[in-house]
Each structure stands twice: as C-alpha cells, then as structure tokens.
Coordinates of C-alpha atoms and ligand atoms in Angstrom, one line a residue:
X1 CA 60.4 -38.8 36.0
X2 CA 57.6 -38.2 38.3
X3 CA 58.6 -39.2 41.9
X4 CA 56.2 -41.1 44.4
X5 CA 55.5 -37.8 45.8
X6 CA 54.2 -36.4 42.6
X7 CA 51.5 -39.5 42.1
X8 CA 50.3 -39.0 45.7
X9 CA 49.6 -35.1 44.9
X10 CA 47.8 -35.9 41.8
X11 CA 45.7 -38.5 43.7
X12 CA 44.6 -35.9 46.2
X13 CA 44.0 -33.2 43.9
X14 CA 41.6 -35.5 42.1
X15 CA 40.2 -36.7 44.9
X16 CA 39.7 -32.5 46.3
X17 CA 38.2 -32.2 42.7
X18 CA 35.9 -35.1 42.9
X19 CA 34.6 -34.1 46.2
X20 CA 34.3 -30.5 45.5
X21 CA 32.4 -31.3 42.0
X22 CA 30.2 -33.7 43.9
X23 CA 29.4 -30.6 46.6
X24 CA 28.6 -28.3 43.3
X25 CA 26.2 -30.8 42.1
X26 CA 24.2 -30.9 45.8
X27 CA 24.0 -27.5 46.1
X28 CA 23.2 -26.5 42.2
X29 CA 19.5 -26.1 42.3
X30 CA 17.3 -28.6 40.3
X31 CA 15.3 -26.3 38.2
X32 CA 11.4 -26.4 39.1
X33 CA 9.0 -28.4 37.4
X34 CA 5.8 -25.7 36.5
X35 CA 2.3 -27.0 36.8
X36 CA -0.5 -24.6 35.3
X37 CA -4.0 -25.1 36.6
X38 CA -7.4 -24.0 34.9
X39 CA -10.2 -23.4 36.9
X40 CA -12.9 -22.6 33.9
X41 CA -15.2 -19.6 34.6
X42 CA -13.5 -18.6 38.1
X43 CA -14.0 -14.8 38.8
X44 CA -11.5 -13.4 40.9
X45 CA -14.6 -12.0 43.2
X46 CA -15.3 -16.1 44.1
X47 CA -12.3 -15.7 46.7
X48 CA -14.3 -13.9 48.7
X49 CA -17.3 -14.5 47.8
X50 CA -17.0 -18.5 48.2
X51 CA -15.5 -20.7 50.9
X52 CA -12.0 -21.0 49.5
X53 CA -9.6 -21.9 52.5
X54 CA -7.1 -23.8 50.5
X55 CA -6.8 -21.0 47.8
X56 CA -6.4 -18.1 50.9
X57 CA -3.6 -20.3 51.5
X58 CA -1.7 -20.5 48.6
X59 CA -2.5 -16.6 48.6
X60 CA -0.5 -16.4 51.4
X61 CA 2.4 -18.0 50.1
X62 CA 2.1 -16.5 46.7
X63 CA 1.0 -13.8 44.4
X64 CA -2.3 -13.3 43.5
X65 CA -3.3 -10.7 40.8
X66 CA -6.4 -8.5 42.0
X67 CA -7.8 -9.9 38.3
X68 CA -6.6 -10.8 34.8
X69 CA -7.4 -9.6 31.6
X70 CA -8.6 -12.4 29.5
X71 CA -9.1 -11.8 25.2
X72 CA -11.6 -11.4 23.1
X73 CA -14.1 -13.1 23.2
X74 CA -14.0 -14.1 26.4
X75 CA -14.4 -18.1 25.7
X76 CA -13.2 -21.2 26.9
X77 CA -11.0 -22.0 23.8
X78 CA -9.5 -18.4 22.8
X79 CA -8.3 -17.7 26.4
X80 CA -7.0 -21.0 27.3
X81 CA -5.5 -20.7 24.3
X82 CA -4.0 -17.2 24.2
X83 CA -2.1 -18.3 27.6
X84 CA -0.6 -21.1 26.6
X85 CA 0.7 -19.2 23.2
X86 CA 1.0 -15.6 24.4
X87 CA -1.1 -14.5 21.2
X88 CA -4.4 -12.5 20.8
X89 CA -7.3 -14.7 19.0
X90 CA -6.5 -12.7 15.4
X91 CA -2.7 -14.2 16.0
X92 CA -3.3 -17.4 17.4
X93 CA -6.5 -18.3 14.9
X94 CA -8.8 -19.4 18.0
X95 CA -11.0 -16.8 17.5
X96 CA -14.2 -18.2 18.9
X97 CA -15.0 -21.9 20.3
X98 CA -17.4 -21.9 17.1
X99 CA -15.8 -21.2 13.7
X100 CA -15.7 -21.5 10.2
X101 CA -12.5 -21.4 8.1
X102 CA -13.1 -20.6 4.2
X103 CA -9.6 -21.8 3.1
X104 CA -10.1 -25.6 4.8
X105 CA -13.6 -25.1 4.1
X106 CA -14.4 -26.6 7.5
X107 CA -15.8 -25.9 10.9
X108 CA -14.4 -26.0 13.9
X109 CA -16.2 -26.7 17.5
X110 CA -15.4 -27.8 20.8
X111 CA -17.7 -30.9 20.7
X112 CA -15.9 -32.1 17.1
X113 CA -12.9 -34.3 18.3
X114 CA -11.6 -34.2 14.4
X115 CA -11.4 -30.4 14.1
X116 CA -10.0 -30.2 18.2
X117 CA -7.1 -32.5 17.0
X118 CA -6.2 -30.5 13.6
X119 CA -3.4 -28.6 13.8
X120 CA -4.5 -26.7 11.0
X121 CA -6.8 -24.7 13.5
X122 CA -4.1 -23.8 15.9
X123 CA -1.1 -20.9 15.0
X124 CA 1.6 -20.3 17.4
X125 CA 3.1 -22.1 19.6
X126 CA 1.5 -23.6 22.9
X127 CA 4.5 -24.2 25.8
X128 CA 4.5 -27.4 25.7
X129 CA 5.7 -27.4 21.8
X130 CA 8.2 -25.4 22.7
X131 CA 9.0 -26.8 25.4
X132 CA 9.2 -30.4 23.6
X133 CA 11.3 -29.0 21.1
X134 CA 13.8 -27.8 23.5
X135 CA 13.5 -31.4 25.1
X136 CA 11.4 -30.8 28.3
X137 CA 8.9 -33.4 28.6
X138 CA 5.3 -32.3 28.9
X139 CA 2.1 -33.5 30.3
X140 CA -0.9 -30.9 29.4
X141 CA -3.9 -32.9 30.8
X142 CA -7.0 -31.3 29.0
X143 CA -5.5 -28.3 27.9
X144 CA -7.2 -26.7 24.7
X145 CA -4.9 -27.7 21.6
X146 CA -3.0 -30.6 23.5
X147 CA -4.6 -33.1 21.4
X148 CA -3.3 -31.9 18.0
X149 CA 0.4 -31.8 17.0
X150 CA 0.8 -28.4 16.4
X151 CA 4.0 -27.5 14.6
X152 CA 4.2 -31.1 13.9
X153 CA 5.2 -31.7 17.9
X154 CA 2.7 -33.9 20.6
X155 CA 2.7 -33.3 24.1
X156 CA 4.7 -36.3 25.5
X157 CA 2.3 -37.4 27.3
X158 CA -1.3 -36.6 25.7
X159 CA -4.7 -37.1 26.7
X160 CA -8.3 -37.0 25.2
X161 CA -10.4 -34.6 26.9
X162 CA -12.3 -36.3 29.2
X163 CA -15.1 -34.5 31.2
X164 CA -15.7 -37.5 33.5
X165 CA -12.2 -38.4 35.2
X166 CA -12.7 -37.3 38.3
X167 CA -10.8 -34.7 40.2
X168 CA -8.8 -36.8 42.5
X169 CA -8.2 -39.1 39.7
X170 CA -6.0 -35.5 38.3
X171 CA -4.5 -34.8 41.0
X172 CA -3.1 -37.9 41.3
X173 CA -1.5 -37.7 37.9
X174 CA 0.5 -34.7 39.3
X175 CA 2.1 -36.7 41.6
X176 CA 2.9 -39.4 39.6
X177 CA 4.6 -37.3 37.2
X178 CA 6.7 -35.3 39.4
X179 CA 7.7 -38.9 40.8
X180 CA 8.5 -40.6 37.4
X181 CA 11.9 -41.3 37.1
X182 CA 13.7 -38.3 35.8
X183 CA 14.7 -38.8 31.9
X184 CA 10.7 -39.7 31.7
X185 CA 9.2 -37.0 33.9
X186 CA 7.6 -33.8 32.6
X187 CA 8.4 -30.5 33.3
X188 CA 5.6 -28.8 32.4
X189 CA 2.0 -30.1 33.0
X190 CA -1.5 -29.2 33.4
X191 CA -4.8 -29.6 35.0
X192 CA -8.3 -28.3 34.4
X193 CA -11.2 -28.1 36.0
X194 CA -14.3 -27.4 34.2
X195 CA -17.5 -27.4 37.1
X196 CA -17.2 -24.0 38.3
X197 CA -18.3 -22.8 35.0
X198 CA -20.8 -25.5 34.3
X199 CA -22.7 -24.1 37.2
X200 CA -22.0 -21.1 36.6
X201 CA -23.8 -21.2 33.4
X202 CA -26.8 -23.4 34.7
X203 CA -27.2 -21.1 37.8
X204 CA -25.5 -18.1 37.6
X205 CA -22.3 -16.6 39.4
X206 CA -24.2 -16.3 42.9
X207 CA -25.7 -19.5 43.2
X208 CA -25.4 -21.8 45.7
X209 CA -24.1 -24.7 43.2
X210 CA -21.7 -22.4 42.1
X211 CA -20.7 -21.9 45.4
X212 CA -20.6 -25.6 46.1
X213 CA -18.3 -26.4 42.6
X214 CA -16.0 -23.9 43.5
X215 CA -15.8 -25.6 47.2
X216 CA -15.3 -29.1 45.6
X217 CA -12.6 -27.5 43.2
X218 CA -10.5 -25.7 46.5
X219 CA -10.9 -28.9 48.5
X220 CA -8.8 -30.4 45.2
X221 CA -6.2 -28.0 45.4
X222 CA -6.0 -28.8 49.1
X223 CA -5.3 -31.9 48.4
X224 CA -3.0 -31.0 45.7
X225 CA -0.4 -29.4 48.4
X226 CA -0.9 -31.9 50.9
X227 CA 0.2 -34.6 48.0
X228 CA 2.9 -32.4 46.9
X229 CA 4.1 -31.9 50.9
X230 CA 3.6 -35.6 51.7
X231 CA 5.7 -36.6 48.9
X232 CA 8.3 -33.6 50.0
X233 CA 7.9 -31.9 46.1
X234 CA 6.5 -28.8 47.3
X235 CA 10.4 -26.9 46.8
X236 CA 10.4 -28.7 43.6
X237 CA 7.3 -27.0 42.1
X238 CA 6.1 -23.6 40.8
X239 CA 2.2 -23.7 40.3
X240 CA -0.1 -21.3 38.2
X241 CA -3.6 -21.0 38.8
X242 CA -5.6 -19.2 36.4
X243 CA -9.2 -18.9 34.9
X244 CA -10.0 -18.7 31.6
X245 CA -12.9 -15.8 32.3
X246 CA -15.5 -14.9 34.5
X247 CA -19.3 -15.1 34.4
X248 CA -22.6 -12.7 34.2
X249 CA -25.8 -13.6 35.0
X250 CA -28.5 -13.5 32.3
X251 CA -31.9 -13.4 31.8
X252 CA -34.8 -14.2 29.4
X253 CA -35.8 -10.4 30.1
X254 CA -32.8 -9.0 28.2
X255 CA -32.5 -10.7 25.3
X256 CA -32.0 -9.8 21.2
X257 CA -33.9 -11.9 19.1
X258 CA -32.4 -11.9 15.9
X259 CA -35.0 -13.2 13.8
X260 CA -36.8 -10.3 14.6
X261 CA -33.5 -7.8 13.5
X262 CA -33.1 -9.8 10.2
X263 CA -34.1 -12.3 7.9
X264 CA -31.6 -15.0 9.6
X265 CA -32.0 -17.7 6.4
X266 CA -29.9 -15.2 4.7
X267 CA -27.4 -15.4 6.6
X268 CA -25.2 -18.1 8.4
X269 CA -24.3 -17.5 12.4
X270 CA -21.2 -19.4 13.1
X271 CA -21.2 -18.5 16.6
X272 CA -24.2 -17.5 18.1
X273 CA -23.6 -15.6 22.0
X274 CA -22.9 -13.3 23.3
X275 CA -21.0 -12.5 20.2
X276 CA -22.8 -12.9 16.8
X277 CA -20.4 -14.1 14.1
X278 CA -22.5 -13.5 10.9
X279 CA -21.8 -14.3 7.4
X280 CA -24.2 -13.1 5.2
X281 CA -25.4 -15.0 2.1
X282 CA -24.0 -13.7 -1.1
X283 CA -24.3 -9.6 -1.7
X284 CA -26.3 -8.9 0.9
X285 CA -23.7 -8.1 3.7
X286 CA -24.4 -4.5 3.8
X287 CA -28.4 -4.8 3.6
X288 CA -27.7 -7.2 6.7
X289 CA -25.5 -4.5 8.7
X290 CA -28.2 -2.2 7.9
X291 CA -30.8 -3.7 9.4
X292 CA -28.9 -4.2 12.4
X293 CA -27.0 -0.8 12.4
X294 CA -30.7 0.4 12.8
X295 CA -31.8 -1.6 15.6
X296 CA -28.5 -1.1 17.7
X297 CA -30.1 -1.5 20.8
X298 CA -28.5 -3.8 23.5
X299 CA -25.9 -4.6 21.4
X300 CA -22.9 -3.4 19.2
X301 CA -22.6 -4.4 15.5
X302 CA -19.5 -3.7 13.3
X303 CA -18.8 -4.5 10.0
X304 CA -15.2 -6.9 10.5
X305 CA -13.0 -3.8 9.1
X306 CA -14.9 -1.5 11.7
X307 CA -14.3 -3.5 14.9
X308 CA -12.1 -1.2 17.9
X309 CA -8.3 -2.6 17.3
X310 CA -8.1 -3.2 21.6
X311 CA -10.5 -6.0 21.0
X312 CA -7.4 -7.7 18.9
X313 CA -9.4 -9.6 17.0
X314 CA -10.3 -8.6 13.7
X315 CA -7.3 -9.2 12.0
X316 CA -8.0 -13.0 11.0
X317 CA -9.2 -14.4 8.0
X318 CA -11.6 -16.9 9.9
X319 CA -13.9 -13.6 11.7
X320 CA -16.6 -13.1 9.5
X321 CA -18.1 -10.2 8.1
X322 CA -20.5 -8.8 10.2
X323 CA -20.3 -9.2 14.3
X324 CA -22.6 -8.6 16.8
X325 CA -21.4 -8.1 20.4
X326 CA -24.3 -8.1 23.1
X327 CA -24.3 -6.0 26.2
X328 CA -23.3 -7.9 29.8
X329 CA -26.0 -10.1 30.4
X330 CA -28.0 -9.8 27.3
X331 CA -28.3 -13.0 25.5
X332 CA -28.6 -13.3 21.3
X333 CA -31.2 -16.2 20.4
X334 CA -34.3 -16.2 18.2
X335 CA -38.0 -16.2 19.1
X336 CA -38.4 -19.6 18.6
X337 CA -35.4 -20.5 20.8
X338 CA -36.3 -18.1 23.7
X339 CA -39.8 -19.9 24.0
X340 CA -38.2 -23.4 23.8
X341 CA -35.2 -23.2 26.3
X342 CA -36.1 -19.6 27.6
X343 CA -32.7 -17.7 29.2
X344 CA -31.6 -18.3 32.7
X345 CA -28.1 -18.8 34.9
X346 CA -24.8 -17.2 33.3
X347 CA -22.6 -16.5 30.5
X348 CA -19.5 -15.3 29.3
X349 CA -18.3 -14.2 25.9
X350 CA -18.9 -10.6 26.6
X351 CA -16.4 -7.2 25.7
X352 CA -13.3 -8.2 27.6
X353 CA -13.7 -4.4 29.5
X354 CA -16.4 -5.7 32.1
X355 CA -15.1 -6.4 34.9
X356 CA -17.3 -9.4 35.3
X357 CA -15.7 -11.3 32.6
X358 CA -12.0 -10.9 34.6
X359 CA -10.4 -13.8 35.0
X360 CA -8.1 -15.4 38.1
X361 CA -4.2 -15.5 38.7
X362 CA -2.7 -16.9 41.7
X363 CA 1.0 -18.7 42.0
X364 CA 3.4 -19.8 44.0
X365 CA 6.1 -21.8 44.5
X366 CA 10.1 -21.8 44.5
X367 CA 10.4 -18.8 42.0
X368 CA 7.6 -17.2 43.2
X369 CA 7.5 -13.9 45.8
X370 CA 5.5 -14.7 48.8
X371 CA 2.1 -13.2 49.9
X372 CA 2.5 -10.3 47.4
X373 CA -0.3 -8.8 45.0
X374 CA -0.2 -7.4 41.9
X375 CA -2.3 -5.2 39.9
X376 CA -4.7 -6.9 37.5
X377 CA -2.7 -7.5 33.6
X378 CA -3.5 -9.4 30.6
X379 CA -3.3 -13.6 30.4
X380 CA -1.1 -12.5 26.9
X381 CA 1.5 -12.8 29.4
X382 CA 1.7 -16.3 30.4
X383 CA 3.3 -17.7 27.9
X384 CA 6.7 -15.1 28.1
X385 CA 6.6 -16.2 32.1
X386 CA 6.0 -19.9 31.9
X387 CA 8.9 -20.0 29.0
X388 CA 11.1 -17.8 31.3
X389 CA 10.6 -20.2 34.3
X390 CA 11.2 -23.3 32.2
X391 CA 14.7 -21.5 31.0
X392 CA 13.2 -21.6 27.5
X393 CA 13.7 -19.6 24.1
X394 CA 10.3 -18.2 23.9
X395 CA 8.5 -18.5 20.1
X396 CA 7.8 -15.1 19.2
X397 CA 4.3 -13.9 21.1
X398 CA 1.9 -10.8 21.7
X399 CA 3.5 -10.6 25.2
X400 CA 6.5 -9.2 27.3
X401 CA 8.3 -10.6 30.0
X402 CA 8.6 -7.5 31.5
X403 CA 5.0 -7.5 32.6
X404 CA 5.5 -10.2 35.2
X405 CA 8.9 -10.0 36.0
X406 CA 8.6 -8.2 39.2
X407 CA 6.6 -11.3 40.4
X408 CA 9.7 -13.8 40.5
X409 CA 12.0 -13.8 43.6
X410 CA 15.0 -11.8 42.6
X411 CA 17.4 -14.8 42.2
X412 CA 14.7 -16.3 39.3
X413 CA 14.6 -12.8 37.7
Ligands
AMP501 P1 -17.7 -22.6 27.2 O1 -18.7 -23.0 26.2 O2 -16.8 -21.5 26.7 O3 -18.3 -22.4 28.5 O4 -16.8 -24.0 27.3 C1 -16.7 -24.7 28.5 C2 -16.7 -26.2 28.2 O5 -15.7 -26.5 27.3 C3 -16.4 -27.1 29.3 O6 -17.6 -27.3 30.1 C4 -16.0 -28.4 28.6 O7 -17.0 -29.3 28.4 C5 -15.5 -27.9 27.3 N1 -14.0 -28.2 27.2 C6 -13.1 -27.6 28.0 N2 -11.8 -28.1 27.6 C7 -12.0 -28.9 26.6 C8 -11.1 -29.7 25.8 N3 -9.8 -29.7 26.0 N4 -11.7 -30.4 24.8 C9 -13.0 -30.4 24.6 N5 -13.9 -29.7 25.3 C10 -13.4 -29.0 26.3
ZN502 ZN1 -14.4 -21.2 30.0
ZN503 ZN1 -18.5 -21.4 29.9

C-alpha cells in the first residue's frame, strides 16, 4: 500500500521533472532560420571599390570569401541555379538562360513565364524542395526555379518574379516571415536584387550608376539588420549574401561578327553572347566548325565532345553542337546588329577563369565565425552548407561539405 509519504515524493519528483524539462526547453537552442540573398552581377572588387558601409559591417561580424567561383557560363540562371542545387550546369540542365531542348522540343528563356515554371527544365533539387519535403517551410522570393514544382514540390510560399516590387517592399517580407506564427513561418527564404547588374550592363562595372545601384542595394541591407535588431531576430538568423557573377566591360571595338565567320541562316544560335550555342542545319556541322576553327581569333570554338571537362558543361543533352566562347570583353553579334544597337557598358557569360566574372560571398549570423576570411571556392558548395545549417539530408550534389565547414563556429560544425 503506498503510504502518504510515498504520494508526496511522487508529487515532488514530478514536479523536479516538470521544472527541469521546462529549464531544457529554455535553454535548447531554436535552430536558425537561413535567409540567402542575391545581389545579381556583384564583383567582389565593388566592396572596395563602392560605398558599401552596411556590407563592411556584416564583414565584420562574418566571413567573407576574397571571391567565389561561379559555373559555366557565367549567367544569371545557371549560377543562381547551381547554388541552390549544388550541381554544375551539365547536372542541373540550366545550361544557359537561352536554350533549346530536342526531347521537349521547346525553348526555354528567362523572359517565357511557361518554360520558367516547367519543371521539366529543372534537374536536381533546389533547398527549398528539400527542404519542403523534410517539412521546413520555405519562402524563395525570386529565386531562379521557385516558380515551378520541381520534383513535384512548390515553395510554400511562391512568388512570380516581379522586377518592380520595390526593395523595401522585400525587406519587409523578411520580417514578416521570421514573425509568422511558428507552424507557418519559413525557414529558409530568399531575396534578390537585380540593379547592380542592370547597370552594370548599361554602364559598365566602373560607372557611376553602378556605383549608385550598388549604394541603393547596401543601404537595403542596412536596413535589413536594423529590422532584424529592432525586432530582436538578429540571434535567430544566419544570412548568405552571394552574387551570381561579376561583370566586364565591353566595347563595339572588340567585337566577332558572326555573319562574317559563317553563313548564320544555316545555322540556329540558341544563345547568342558571350557564349555561342550553335546548332547547325542538317550535315553541315563540321563545314560550320571549320569555318570558325579558321578564324579563331578572339574567341574559342569547340565541337561539344571537345569542350575542356573544368568548364563542367558539356555533358548535357541540351548543349549544342558547336560553341563559341568569346574572349573577356569581346562581344558576338552580327554586322547588322553592331550598326543598330552598336556595343557599350558590360557583360558577363565569359570562361569562369577571369577573375572578372568572380562572384561575392559574405555571411554571418548565429552559426557563422566572426570577422574571418576565406580563400575564394566554388558556389557548387552552397547547397551541402545551406542543407547542413537547416539540419537537412542533402539530395545528392556536385559539392562537399567539407569545403565550407571550417566557416561554422565549432558548436554548428
Ligand atoms: P542576365 O541576362 O544573365 O544578366 O540576367 C539578369 C536578369 O534576369 C535580371 O535583370 C532579371 O530581369 C532577370 N531575372 C532574374 N531573376 C529572374 C526570375 N526569377 N525570373 C525571371 N527573370 C529573372
Ligand atoms: Zn546575373
Ligand atoms: Zn546580367
């Protein structure tokens, strides 16, 4: 028979439980929410190039790489999707942000919102998918790929790209994410900005509008942090800031007109510059890389079995037969073209090996070392990290962990 005594002990011991389960849930730390930023067409060199006080300050706080590596081609759509995937462009089927696929006989470009939200054009698997199917809520605003349902999965909260919501308008989103009520609040989101290459292209990397886009884009992540400190989320948040590539200026004195290399009706260019993707009208493919094989001035040309294996790139169906890859700052257009629109400002696109075309890395945040830098690596990366600070099973990817791991404060590693 238990006595009184016995029910009294029981009662406390419960009670010592209760109080020491309730302690273990205040100090067990809430895992950190991870926000991944694109900056389109930052160069690392803009840092110190351009007025940037609210980036020097995360730098403090954080790790910046001295560059990044982005993939061939170095484009808006192959990069941004390579680090969200953790695939090179001949694994991940983004190959160019112009392309033709045989099999679906269809084309693909950024501009068409049907192809942009078939998930017939994306392989892998972005973050958020995985992410989503190991039930973390998502929020990629603008991301490449976040408006089809690859692998059959949406971003729980999706949005169609739209060029003209402003920045603050963004920023604000952040915050009302990390503030949604928990079951409903992502833990992984995004945010892009696309002005500093806009200007870059229509002025040039050293360019005073450049200078004032990537101003206007720092003064956003400035107010970013003093959101996130206002709201007291700034322990509750790792944040990656990357670009996709950088930028080289161009000019309508080096430039390789291709109607004067080859008969172009003969062939159809699928993407244009500063990477020709040619596919050549019926039997004529090598009488095509002939012609240009001759004339290989200011540019490379490979037949698509030929192309160097570093470039990672050849391996997919959708590269066509004959490429052309122009030399930093030359631009491929026609004649006719040159003397309509003529060649001014910037570009990217180029062999990922120029320097110029690096792109930017810079985070901080709980799991984060503080004011550290690290040599420059490839964006390949990403993915292995961003699924490692989510406490994800990563989908299998071009990358390694291991890469990046020194990065993380010990206790995250
Ligand atoms: P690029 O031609 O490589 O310089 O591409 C940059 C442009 O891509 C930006 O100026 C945007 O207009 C466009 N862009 C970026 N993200 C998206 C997206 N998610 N959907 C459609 N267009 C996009
Ligand atoms: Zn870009
Ligand atoms: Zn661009």
């Amino acid at each position: 028979m238990p006595t009184k005594y016995s029910y009294l002990l029981y009662f406390v011991l419960l009670f010592i439980t209760g109080f020491l389960m309730s302690c273990s849930e205040e100090t067990e730390p809430q895992k950190a929410k991870l926000l991944l930023i694109s900056i389109d067409g930052f160069h690392p060199d803009y840092l110190d190039r351009y007025e940037t006080s609210n980036l020097d300050q995360l730098v403090e706080t954080g790790v910046l790489a001295d560059f990044m590596i982005p993939v061939f081609p170095t484009k808006t759509f192959p990069n941004h999707y390579s680090i969200v995937t953790g695939l090179y462009p001949e694994n991940s089927g983004l190959i160019a942000n112009n392309m033709y696929d045989a099999e679906m006989d269809a084309f693909y470009s950024l501009g068409n919102r049907e192809a942009v939200r078939n998930a017939q054009w994306y392989e892998g698997e972005p973050i958020w998918v995985t992410a989503e199917k190991q039930g973390l809520k998502t929020a990629p605003m603008f991301w490449p790929g976040s408006e089809a349902p690859i692998g059959g999965e949406f971003p729980t909260y999706s949005y169609p790209y739209d060029d003209d919501l402003p920045y603050t308008a963004r920023v604000d989103s952040v915050i009302h994410w990390m503030t949604m009520e928990p079951e409903l609040s992502p833990g992984f989101m995004t945010l892009y900005f696309s002005k500093v290459d806009t200007y870059g292209h229509r002025y040039g990397p050293e360019s005073d509008s450049t200078a004032a886009a990537v101003r206007e884009v720092d003064e956003q992540i400035g107010y970013l942090m003093s959101e996130l400190e206002r709201t007291d989320l700034l322990n509750d948040l790792n944040i990656i800031i990357v670009s996709d590539h950088g930028m080289a200026d161009v000019s309508d004195e080096r430039v390789i007109l291709l109607d004067q290399l080859i008969d172009h009706e003969t062939v159809e260019v699928i993407d244009w510059n500063p990477v020709a993707m040619i596919r050549p009208n019926e039997g004529i493919s090598a009488e095509i890389y002939e012609s240009l094989k001759a004339n290989e001035e200011n540019f490379r040309v490979y037949k698509k079995e030929d192309l160097p294996n570093r470039l990672h790139f050849k391996k997919h169906d959708r590269v066509p037969e004959i490429i052309l890859i122009a030399d930093l700052g030359y631009s491929i257009t026609t004649s006719g073209r040159l003397e309509q629109y003529g060649v001014t400002g910037g570009a990217h696109g180029y062999d990922n090996r120029y320097p110029e075309m690096h792109s930017f890395f810079l985070a901080a945040g709980p799991s984060f070392r503080q004011g550290i830098t690290t040599e420059g690596f490839q964006n390949i990366h990403l993915y292995e990290l961003m699924a490692h600070l989510l406490d994800l099973e990563p989908s299998p990817n071009d990358g390694r962990l291991g890469s990046l791991i020194h990065i993380l404060e010990p206790q995250f590693k």
